[in-house]
XYZ file of C-alpha atoms in Angstrom:
652
model
C 108.626 -127.795 -97.496
C 107.934 -131.502 -96.816
C 108.229 -134.159 -99.517
C 104.474 -134.718 -99.853
C 103.774 -131.023 -100.428
C 106.696 -130.716 -102.844
C 105.454 -133.746 -104.800
C 101.963 -132.215 -104.999
C 103.329 -128.882 -106.252
C 105.433 -130.689 -108.867
C 102.258 -132.366 -110.126
C 100.500 -128.987 -110.158
C 103.364 -127.534 -112.174
C 102.451 -129.921 -115.008
C 99.294 -127.833 -115.476
C 100.880 -124.448 -114.695
C 104.499 -124.671 -115.914
C 105.399 -120.988 -115.421
C 104.860 -118.170 -112.966
C 102.830 -116.448 -115.664
C 100.505 -119.424 -116.103
C 99.909 -119.752 -112.367
C 99.388 -115.997 -111.948
C 96.841 -115.880 -114.767
C 94.867 -118.705 -113.187
C 94.898 -116.967 -109.780
C 93.566 -113.770 -111.354
C 90.866 -115.756 -113.191
C 89.778 -117.627 -110.047
C 89.781 -114.446 -107.957
C 87.498 -112.795 -110.506
C 85.093 -115.756 -110.473
C 84.880 -115.615 -106.666
C 83.280 -112.171 -106.967
C 80.599 -113.194 -109.477
C 77.021 -113.935 -108.248
C 76.466 -117.622 -107.445
C 74.758 -119.672 -110.140
C 71.110 -120.649 -109.834
C 70.379 -124.093 -108.389
C 67.144 -125.844 -109.345
C 65.640 -128.552 -107.098
C 63.116 -131.158 -108.312
C 61.760 -134.232 -106.562
C 59.438 -137.179 -107.188
C 58.873 -136.567 -110.883
C 57.711 -140.201 -111.231
C 57.970 -140.539 -114.984
C 55.948 -137.402 -115.815
C 58.196 -136.463 -118.706
C 56.198 -133.613 -120.271
C 55.813 -131.763 -116.963
C 59.441 -132.454 -116.036
C 60.677 -131.218 -119.415
C 58.597 -128.054 -119.170
C 59.897 -127.265 -115.683
C 63.452 -127.679 -116.971
C 62.675 -125.329 -119.848
C 61.092 -122.623 -117.721
C 63.467 -123.017 -114.777
C 60.479 -122.948 -112.402
C 59.766 -119.374 -113.460
C 63.411 -118.272 -113.655
C 63.213 -117.624 -117.404
C 60.120 -115.426 -117.082
C 61.738 -113.534 -114.203
C 64.775 -112.774 -116.401
C 62.468 -111.502 -119.139
C 60.769 -109.229 -116.590
C 64.161 -108.015 -115.346
C 65.335 -107.184 -118.867
C 62.220 -105.544 -120.295
C 60.374 -104.263 -117.231
C 57.502 -102.123 -118.453
C 58.788 -101.779 -122.023
C 57.035 -104.964 -123.152
C 53.424 -105.906 -122.563
C 52.563 -108.947 -120.483
C 51.352 -110.613 -123.670
C 54.669 -110.004 -125.434
C 56.582 -111.319 -122.418
C 54.477 -114.491 -122.354
C 55.059 -114.945 -126.071
C 58.813 -114.522 -125.660
C 58.884 -116.970 -122.725
C 56.964 -119.573 -124.733
C 59.368 -119.097 -127.629
C 62.340 -119.758 -125.338
C 60.680 -122.934 -124.010
C 59.519 -124.295 -127.377
C 61.283 -122.347 -130.158
C 60.526 -124.645 -133.097
C 56.902 -125.218 -132.160
C 56.275 -121.518 -131.514
C 57.880 -120.424 -134.781
C 55.688 -122.839 -136.717
C 52.605 -121.042 -135.354
C 54.112 -117.603 -135.912
C 54.823 -118.299 -139.583
C 51.124 -118.929 -140.171
C 49.945 -115.565 -138.859
C 52.791 -113.041 -139.239
C 52.561 -110.906 -142.358
C 56.136 -109.617 -142.162
C 58.056 -112.624 -140.885
C 61.479 -111.028 -141.481
C 60.575 -108.150 -139.184
C 59.416 -110.630 -136.555
C 62.701 -112.528 -136.864
C 64.745 -109.347 -136.376
C 62.670 -108.135 -133.428
C 62.802 -111.547 -131.776
C 66.550 -111.909 -132.266
C 67.149 -108.540 -130.610
C 64.970 -109.540 -127.645
C 66.656 -112.903 -127.237
C 70.085 -111.275 -127.414
C 69.150 -108.911 -124.576
C 67.917 -111.786 -122.418
C 71.030 -113.777 -123.282
C 73.289 -110.890 -122.251
C 71.596 -110.748 -118.861
C 71.652 -114.479 -118.109
C 75.298 -114.771 -119.197
C 76.480 -111.784 -117.155
C 77.052 -113.836 -113.988
C 79.455 -116.202 -115.734
C 82.968 -115.839 -117.084
C 83.335 -115.486 -120.830
C 85.083 -118.866 -120.850
C 82.125 -120.634 -119.234
C 79.648 -118.986 -121.592
C 81.825 -119.910 -124.553
C 81.726 -123.579 -123.520
C 77.910 -123.459 -123.452
C 77.579 -121.938 -126.929
C 76.217 -124.178 -129.708
C 79.133 -125.238 -131.884
C 77.739 -124.145 -135.262
C 76.891 -120.597 -134.189
C 79.311 -120.001 -131.335
C 81.325 -117.200 -132.964
C 78.337 -115.168 -134.127
C 76.418 -115.545 -130.865
C 79.491 -114.515 -128.886
C 79.767 -111.398 -131.063
C 76.108 -110.561 -130.456
C 76.104 -110.980 -126.658
C 79.525 -109.451 -125.920
C 79.846 -105.742 -125.328
C 82.346 -104.208 -127.791
C 83.466 -100.778 -126.543
C 85.799 -100.371 -129.543
C 82.830 -100.305 -131.950
C 81.690 -96.696 -132.364
C 78.391 -97.333 -134.148
C 77.127 -100.314 -132.184
C 73.620 -100.143 -133.623
C 74.875 -100.423 -137.182
C 77.286 -103.203 -136.210
C 74.580 -105.393 -134.637
C 72.073 -104.512 -137.373
C 74.449 -105.778 -140.020
C 74.893 -109.118 -138.243
C 71.176 -109.661 -137.673
C 70.210 -108.542 -141.185
C 72.704 -111.029 -142.603
C 71.314 -113.825 -140.405
C 67.808 -113.152 -141.744
C 68.934 -112.751 -145.366
C 70.762 -116.101 -145.251
C 67.606 -117.865 -144.062
C 69.185 -118.967 -140.783
C 67.078 -116.834 -138.423
C 65.135 -119.789 -137.075
C 68.304 -121.748 -136.399
C 69.712 -118.791 -134.458
C 66.457 -118.309 -132.524
C 66.503 -121.993 -131.610
C 70.166 -121.833 -130.563
C 69.694 -118.679 -128.465
C 66.608 -120.137 -126.756
C 68.441 -123.292 -125.741
C 71.417 -121.240 -124.564
C 69.140 -119.133 -122.341
C 67.570 -122.280 -120.864
C 71.023 -123.613 -120.040
C 72.438 -120.386 -118.596
C 69.389 -119.614 -116.459
C 70.023 -122.804 -114.420
C 73.612 -123.432 -113.383
C 73.025 -126.713 -111.568
C 70.129 -129.175 -111.199
C 69.370 -131.295 -108.121
C 66.974 -134.236 -108.583
C 65.925 -135.510 -105.161
C 64.815 -138.960 -106.176
C 61.970 -141.019 -107.603
C 62.497 -140.485 -111.293
C 60.910 -143.886 -111.965
C 57.447 -145.499 -111.766
C 53.862 -144.252 -112.096
C 54.275 -141.957 -115.118
C 54.902 -143.146 -118.671
C 58.249 -141.465 -119.376
C 61.008 -142.241 -116.838
C 63.273 -143.486 -119.640
C 62.766 -140.180 -121.463
C 63.615 -138.253 -118.294
C 66.792 -140.297 -117.911
C 67.697 -139.641 -121.552
C 67.321 -135.926 -120.883
C 69.404 -136.084 -117.713
C 72.174 -137.956 -119.539
C 72.780 -134.821 -121.625
C 72.110 -132.200 -118.916
C 75.004 -129.816 -118.400
C 75.341 -130.001 -114.590
C 73.400 -132.104 -112.104
C 73.359 -134.445 -109.142
C 70.772 -137.055 -108.169
C 69.766 -138.263 -104.728
C 68.409 -141.777 -105.147
C 64.770 -142.403 -104.313
C 63.395 -145.808 -103.388
C 61.749 -146.067 -106.821
C 65.129 -145.440 -108.455
C 66.862 -147.995 -106.228
C 64.389 -150.738 -107.182
C 65.222 -150.167 -110.870
C 68.936 -150.197 -110.055
C 68.410 -153.495 -108.247
C 66.582 -154.872 -111.274
C 69.460 -153.803 -113.538
C 71.842 -155.631 -111.173
C 69.770 -158.805 -111.572
C 67.932 -158.986 -108.224
C 64.840 -161.101 -108.956
C 62.682 -159.493 -106.258
C 63.533 -156.050 -107.659
C 62.728 -157.218 -111.197
C 59.356 -158.586 -110.096
C 58.601 -155.343 -108.251
C 59.508 -153.149 -111.239
C 57.263 -155.219 -113.518
C 54.413 -155.234 -111.011
C 54.632 -151.447 -110.602
C 54.658 -150.950 -114.372
C 51.566 -153.127 -114.847
C 49.748 -151.546 -111.897
C 50.161 -148.061 -113.346
C 49.505 -149.061 -116.948
C 53.097 -148.516 -118.065
C 54.223 -151.776 -119.622
C 55.255 -149.673 -122.629
C 58.115 -148.290 -120.519
C 59.513 -151.795 -120.205
C 58.653 -153.119 -123.653
C 59.257 -150.087 -125.850
C 61.375 -147.857 -123.624
C 63.833 -150.550 -122.573
C 63.072 -153.450 -124.919
C 62.254 -155.909 -122.095
C 60.354 -158.888 -123.543
C 57.155 -159.520 -121.554
C 56.079 -162.492 -123.678
C 57.435 -165.128 -121.229
C 55.368 -163.625 -118.403
C 52.257 -163.251 -120.591
C 52.462 -166.847 -121.810
C 52.913 -168.176 -118.278
C 50.113 -166.013 -116.846
C 47.571 -167.090 -119.477
C 48.294 -170.730 -118.661
C 48.583 -170.557 -114.860
C 45.595 -168.263 -114.343
C 43.465 -169.320 -117.320
C 40.355 -169.891 -115.179
C 40.944 -166.962 -112.815
C 39.334 -163.556 -113.548
C 42.042 -161.926 -111.353
C 39.563 -159.200 -110.413
C 41.691 -157.925 -107.536
C 44.541 -157.145 -109.941
C 43.295 -154.115 -111.828
C 45.080 -151.015 -113.092
C 45.693 -148.161 -110.673
C 45.822 -145.953 -113.766
C 44.525 -147.648 -116.938
C 46.299 -146.795 -120.194
C 44.240 -145.132 -122.906
C 42.765 -147.494 -125.494
C 42.930 -150.707 -123.442
C 40.395 -153.253 -124.740
C 38.771 -156.108 -122.794
C 41.070 -158.833 -124.149
C 44.192 -156.823 -123.380
C 42.805 -155.921 -119.957
C 42.095 -159.592 -119.155
C 45.631 -160.595 -120.122
C 47.150 -157.738 -118.154
C 45.232 -158.678 -115.004
C 46.549 -162.227 -115.252
C 50.092 -160.931 -115.770
C 49.559 -158.593 -112.815
C 48.579 -161.431 -110.486
C 51.288 -163.733 -111.794
C 54.104 -161.249 -111.147
C 52.604 -160.144 -107.810
C 52.617 -163.718 -106.490
C 56.154 -164.222 -107.781
C 57.157 -160.998 -106.039
C 55.734 -162.092 -102.676
C 57.623 -165.376 -102.944
C 60.920 -163.727 -103.853
C 60.573 -161.164 -101.078
C 59.983 -164.005 -98.606
C 63.152 -165.704 -99.834
C 65.199 -162.539 -99.163
C 63.685 -162.041 -95.697
C 64.599 -165.615 -94.769
C 68.040 -165.312 -96.379
C 68.909 -162.177 -94.385
C 67.223 -162.325 -90.936
C 69.131 -159.148 -89.998
C 66.740 -157.275 -92.292
C 64.264 -157.658 -89.409
C 61.247 -158.119 -91.665
C 59.806 -161.441 -90.503
C 56.431 -159.776 -90.022
C 56.208 -159.561 -93.833
C 56.384 -163.349 -94.237
C 52.667 -163.520 -94.937
C 52.326 -166.463 -97.337
C 53.042 -168.897 -94.525
C 50.152 -167.471 -92.475
C 47.499 -168.288 -95.064
C 45.105 -171.167 -94.382
C 44.795 -172.394 -97.943
C 41.841 -174.645 -97.094
C 39.735 -172.090 -95.221
C 40.798 -169.132 -97.366
C 41.874 -167.034 -94.377
C 45.065 -165.328 -93.219
C 46.406 -164.387 -89.813
C 47.962 -160.919 -89.588
C 49.058 -159.247 -86.355
C 47.207 -161.858 -84.284
C 43.861 -161.523 -86.086
C 42.294 -163.776 -88.717
C 40.862 -162.279 -91.906
C 38.840 -163.716 -94.766
C 40.858 -163.378 -97.956
C 39.399 -161.549 -100.952
C 41.149 -163.912 -103.380
C 41.851 -167.577 -102.594
C 43.046 -168.934 -105.943
C 46.760 -169.750 -105.603
C 47.628 -172.440 -108.169
C 51.386 -171.783 -107.944
C 51.808 -171.938 -104.165
C 52.871 -175.061 -102.283
C 51.422 -174.591 -98.763
C 54.318 -176.625 -97.335
C 56.903 -174.406 -99.082
C 55.041 -171.202 -100.024
C 58.094 -169.148 -101.065
C 59.411 -171.639 -103.613
C 58.974 -170.655 -107.242
C 57.477 -173.296 -109.501
C 59.686 -174.497 -112.334
C 57.648 -172.372 -114.759
C 57.949 -169.262 -112.559
C 61.679 -169.806 -112.223
C 62.065 -170.069 -115.994
C 60.077 -166.862 -116.513
C 62.200 -164.961 -113.982
C 65.473 -166.237 -115.401
C 64.472 -165.034 -118.871
C 63.361 -161.673 -117.492
C 66.586 -161.351 -115.513
C 68.578 -161.910 -118.682
C 66.591 -159.160 -120.426
C 67.205 -156.685 -117.598
C 70.918 -157.262 -117.099
C 71.652 -157.191 -120.844
C 69.589 -154.066 -121.616
C 72.083 -151.493 -122.919
C 69.765 -148.523 -122.406
C 69.078 -149.474 -118.797
C 72.825 -149.912 -118.272
C 73.382 -146.362 -119.563
C 70.744 -144.945 -117.244
C 72.003 -146.828 -114.198
C 75.531 -145.699 -115.031
C 74.288 -142.093 -114.752
C 72.556 -142.887 -111.438
C 75.830 -144.256 -110.114
C 77.999 -141.472 -111.519
C 75.822 -138.511 -110.554
C 73.787 -140.119 -107.799
C 74.139 -140.847 -104.096
C 72.096 -141.510 -100.965
C 72.478 -137.864 -99.913
C 74.430 -134.734 -100.773
C 75.679 -131.724 -98.827
C 75.821 -128.780 -101.212
C 76.144 -125.062 -100.452
C 74.795 -125.362 -96.929
C 71.890 -127.631 -97.842
C 71.442 -131.296 -96.935
C 69.668 -133.099 -99.767
C 68.106 -136.541 -99.547
C 64.968 -138.273 -100.726
C 63.219 -139.782 -97.740
C 64.148 -139.401 -94.081
C 66.769 -139.865 -91.395
C 65.264 -142.833 -89.515
C 64.381 -141.926 -85.911
C 63.224 -144.204 -83.128
C 60.175 -143.368 -81.035
C 62.301 -141.452 -78.528
C 63.731 -138.912 -80.935
C 67.110 -140.586 -81.357
C 68.621 -141.761 -84.615
C 67.409 -145.342 -85.080
C 70.089 -148.036 -84.897
C 69.721 -150.241 -87.956
C 71.271 -153.663 -88.503
C 73.133 -153.820 -91.812
C 74.685 -157.247 -92.252
C 75.440 -157.732 -88.577
C 76.541 -154.224 -87.560
C 74.451 -151.340 -86.239
C 74.450 -147.977 -88.016
C 72.502 -144.757 -87.530
C 72.289 -141.230 -88.929
C 74.917 -140.349 -91.516
C 76.735 -143.657 -91.042
C 73.597 -145.530 -92.113
C 73.416 -143.550 -95.345
C 77.105 -144.110 -95.992
C 77.096 -147.877 -95.470
C 73.978 -148.376 -97.606
C 75.525 -146.374 -100.434
C 78.723 -148.393 -100.150
C 76.760 -151.623 -100.584
C 74.814 -150.250 -103.562
C 78.097 -149.510 -105.294
C 79.455 -152.946 -104.365
C 76.545 -154.459 -106.291
C 78.032 -153.059 -109.486
C 81.757 -152.828 -108.810
C 82.879 -155.309 -106.123
C 85.170 -158.207 -107.037
C 84.175 -160.076 -103.874
C 81.221 -162.400 -104.761
C 79.694 -162.273 -101.270
C 79.979 -158.489 -100.955
C 78.533 -158.112 -104.455
C 75.625 -160.388 -103.504
C 74.974 -158.348 -100.358
C 74.966 -155.186 -102.457
C 72.525 -156.627 -104.986
C 70.163 -157.743 -102.203
C 70.408 -154.537 -100.144
C 68.690 -152.598 -102.922
C 65.470 -154.494 -102.286
C 65.873 -153.709 -98.575
C 66.354 -149.990 -99.303
C 63.197 -150.042 -101.435
C 60.850 -151.331 -98.756
C 62.336 -151.832 -95.280
C 60.897 -149.985 -92.247
C 64.197 -148.283 -91.380
C 65.350 -147.619 -94.907
C 66.157 -143.901 -95.262
C 64.588 -143.928 -98.724
C 61.326 -145.607 -97.706
C 60.700 -144.464 -94.140
C 57.444 -146.257 -93.395
C 56.627 -149.102 -91.025
C 55.641 -151.465 -93.824
C 54.714 -151.587 -97.498
C 51.152 -152.930 -97.441
C 50.934 -154.164 -101.051
C 49.803 -157.639 -99.968
C 47.060 -156.296 -97.699
C 45.675 -154.031 -100.427
C 45.182 -157.029 -102.681
C 43.831 -159.590 -100.257
C 42.309 -158.115 -97.069
C 39.257 -155.880 -96.576
C 40.515 -153.886 -93.600
C 41.649 -150.305 -94.124
C 43.690 -150.240 -90.920
C 45.978 -152.940 -92.303
C 46.611 -150.884 -95.425
C 47.950 -147.895 -93.501
C 51.660 -147.313 -94.077
C 52.736 -145.472 -90.938
C 55.523 -142.956 -91.544
C 58.744 -142.984 -89.560
C 58.711 -140.624 -86.584
C 61.249 -138.445 -88.438
C 58.337 -136.718 -90.132
C 56.946 -135.553 -86.783
C 60.224 -134.751 -85.067
C 61.514 -132.754 -88.020
C 58.764 -130.182 -87.505
C 60.687 -129.033 -84.419
C 63.757 -126.810 -84.989
C 65.876 -128.619 -82.395
C 65.520 -131.905 -84.289
C 66.230 -130.241 -87.609
C 69.425 -128.859 -86.047
C 70.255 -132.352 -84.771
C 70.041 -133.774 -88.308
C 71.999 -130.903 -89.831
C 74.736 -131.234 -87.216
C 74.970 -134.971 -87.934
C 75.927 -134.112 -91.510
C 78.341 -131.344 -90.545
C 76.097 -128.322 -91.153
C 75.831 -125.437 -88.706
C 74.560 -121.883 -88.716
C 71.399 -119.943 -89.468
C 71.314 -120.407 -93.257
C 71.477 -124.177 -93.586
C 68.553 -126.352 -94.621
C 67.246 -129.876 -95.061
C 65.638 -130.341 -98.469
C 63.856 -133.598 -99.172
C 60.913 -135.145 -100.986
C 59.257 -138.604 -100.914
C 56.113 -137.740 -98.931
C 53.662 -135.507 -100.822
C 52.751 -132.237 -99.139
C 48.956 -132.021 -98.839
C 48.400 -128.384 -99.697
C 44.627 -128.920 -99.897
C 44.644 -129.719 -96.173
C 46.644 -126.606 -95.391
C 49.974 -128.377 -94.979
C 53.056 -126.270 -95.627
C 56.187 -127.581 -97.321
C 58.305 -125.312 -95.101
C 58.841 -126.557 -91.551
C 60.974 -125.874 -88.471
C 61.073 -122.117 -89.030
C 62.410 -122.548 -92.542
C 65.100 -125.107 -91.721
C 63.248 -127.934 -93.517
C 61.748 -127.747 -97.016
C 59.814 -130.721 -98.408
C 59.378 -130.371 -102.136
C 57.248 -133.374 -103.125
C 54.006 -131.668 -104.052
C 52.557 -134.207 -106.448
C 54.315 -134.212 -109.824
C 52.712 -137.624 -110.325
C 49.143 -137.511 -111.601
C 48.265 -140.244 -109.107
C 48.881 -137.822 -106.196
C 47.283 -134.628 -107.452
C 43.801 -135.202 -106.085
C 45.397 -135.408 -102.628
C 47.928 -132.591 -102.892
C 45.869 -130.088 -104.878
C 48.869 -129.060 -107.000
C 51.195 -130.662 -109.543
C 54.474 -130.413 -107.710
C 56.779 -128.071 -105.827
C 60.178 -127.011 -107.050
C 62.813 -124.890 -105.383
C 65.163 -122.243 -106.760
C 68.292 -121.112 -104.906
C 69.926 -118.124 -106.578
C 72.156 -115.286 -105.436
C 69.176 -113.555 -103.798
C 67.903 -116.509 -101.755
C 65.511 -119.466 -101.798
C 62.217 -119.397 -103.685
C 59.623 -122.177 -103.576
C 57.340 -122.605 -106.574
C 54.004 -124.433 -106.729
C 52.935 -125.726 -110.131
C 49.613 -126.216 -111.876
C 48.991 -129.469 -113.790
C 50.731 -129.523 -117.143
C 48.422 -130.435 -120.018
C 50.763 -130.799 -122.980
C 53.515 -128.976 -124.897
C 50.962 -128.227 -127.629
C 48.672 -126.426 -125.165
C 51.594 -124.543 -123.650
C 52.650 -123.267 -127.085
C 49.187 -122.523 -128.442
C 47.816 -120.752 -125.348
C 51.188 -119.447 -124.072
C 50.356 -120.978 -120.720
C 52.949 -121.629 -118.067
C 52.439 -123.830 -115.009
C 53.977 -121.643 -112.311
C 51.005 -120.865 -110.105
C 52.684 -119.335 -107.084
C 56.214 -118.325 -106.120
C 57.074 -117.460 -102.548
C 60.360 -116.567 -100.922
C 61.477 -119.054 -98.313
C 64.550 -117.039 -97.428
C 65.847 -113.734 -98.764
C 69.494 -112.869 -98.266
C 70.502 -109.510 -96.827
C 73.318 -109.344 -99.375
C 73.792 -111.043 -102.710
C 75.486 -114.455 -102.534
C 78.710 -114.696 -104.511
C 80.583 -117.699 -105.870
C 83.073 -117.078 -103.071
C 80.319 -117.924 -100.553
C 79.713 -121.397 -102.036
C 81.374 -124.813 -101.831
C 82.887 -124.202 -105.255
C 84.294 -120.914 -103.961
C 85.937 -122.713 -101.045
C 87.663 -125.101 -103.466
C 88.769 -122.130 -105.584
C 90.338 -120.457 -102.569
C 92.199 -123.672 -101.782
C 93.461 -123.776 -105.354
C 94.527 -120.125 -105.187
C 96.494 -120.924 -102.033
C 98.157 -123.891 -103.754
C 99.023 -121.792 -106.810
C 100.575 -119.109 -104.616
C 102.723 -121.812 -103.009
C 103.694 -123.003 -106.482
C 104.760 -119.484 -107.469
C 106.773 -119.299 -104.247
C 108.462 -122.610 -105.109
C 109.324 -121.281 -108.578
C 110.838 -118.130 -107.093
C 112.786 -120.012 -104.400
C 114.191 -122.427 -106.946
C 112.625 -125.534 -105.323
C 110.743 -126.148 -108.587
C 112.050 -125.059 -111.959
C 109.819 -123.347 -114.521
C 109.554 -125.330 -117.709
C 108.753 -124.621 -121.328
C 105.091 -123.983 -121.986
């Protein structure tokens, strides 16, 4: 045995100091390998829609209802099953309604507890007792474990369980137990959550989604471009900060900044009212107006909207000039405005501008912030970088997040693998070196992490700036369009200029040979590997399918965001990967938790199998199983070293 291997086994012996300890762990791991794989849940592009996101987590995209069907089959009516599912999703809210109409509430408690116990037994059966025990709520762990564990030594099982449940009801703790069992079922139904980007922007609750994810039991996140822009803002990038604020105003979500994160918008409001006092700012309206907005508030918001938009265009120009390797000189538009004639030259043509009032722009130096703008941005930057809640959320994005992930034979990412027009991976200049395919993802992720962790000032600066690039650049894997036409939508009346042409990836990936090319680039081979990504909504109304390349590619952005639904015709796709295969779920719009509880309505409108397995997938068939087998091999070597005398057993 070489010295490196011996040193490793000595370290392992710290955890398993005897042959008995190591043997027990091998037996435990071997047993786990033969359990069914846990259910993976895939979500993408939730865009701040907290209520819908929360409901989909609760129902597991139909997984909870399927377990209820599996347990009770034809022994419960469809109405009773719907009622039980709603109770599991919203236990406290449902029980409040039940108390008002049930004549014998104790009987209802007992019946419901029995039903929840049966569901809980089923959903926990694919896990070891140790894993289930760790998921149990602390206050009721012992009793719940007694209720869901088979006890062959008990002769009169019915009387045994009756006595426990009767005592629960008599002590007045039935509702607490129902709540605890419901949450346990939610947790056990989904073993692992994948969020494929764009948690932020558009909807009113991204901070609430992040709060929920901070406490979720097992997850990973693939960054979306809307997440990256918030990360850049948290790192202090002024262009990212201006973009985040502009997006929040545009979609009527200033409350996310002011109340969700405590960012003070007063400096911007004060500046905007002064700088644009005589400007109606009619081009700068809400995309989605918040409820209850009055004329005075609307007038102020439009001025703030224009003020931050102009600041954004200046700051973006500064970054493009600072880093010519970004290759975005075609977006230096402020210098192509004729401020006397009120026209602009774009792509060789001259257009009349729809708004010509630019009191803060110096035509000789159009990208320079005025002293007042600079003061506003410095104060906003201070608010962003010192926001504790935003720090917590970005910490989660860094800890659980990445540009892509390879997991159980699936390649997960948000946007695209940039292709050139010839079907090759596009070569992209990142700070003077060319990268493509997987290497491009890797180097961009490295720079994102440098923004937060590097001790080298220049490398840190590059990392902070690259997040703006990832948000908007033509060959960014998370953006994947030729340009972001925000400027044109404000100022030019030409629809062709507003088109944001998608990277050719989205055409090539429809062909199996190109899907295989991408999968191979990330080390995936075989017939049961897939690309799963979001970013571009699937237009179901036009007959578009989310499944492409003979099932190799699954695009799961179906319009969670309300802003997309009129185009997609649904309210989002989600994907479930369990031991039986892959199932894609389309969702109806979610009205509110109150409606879901009152009407016992779910939002799963259609579930279709993408791929059924010919045999049930076990833990041993997964990435986790591969690591377990490696550990078993190491433990067997450790036992051999104990028996050969190379390592001495120690006291436990």
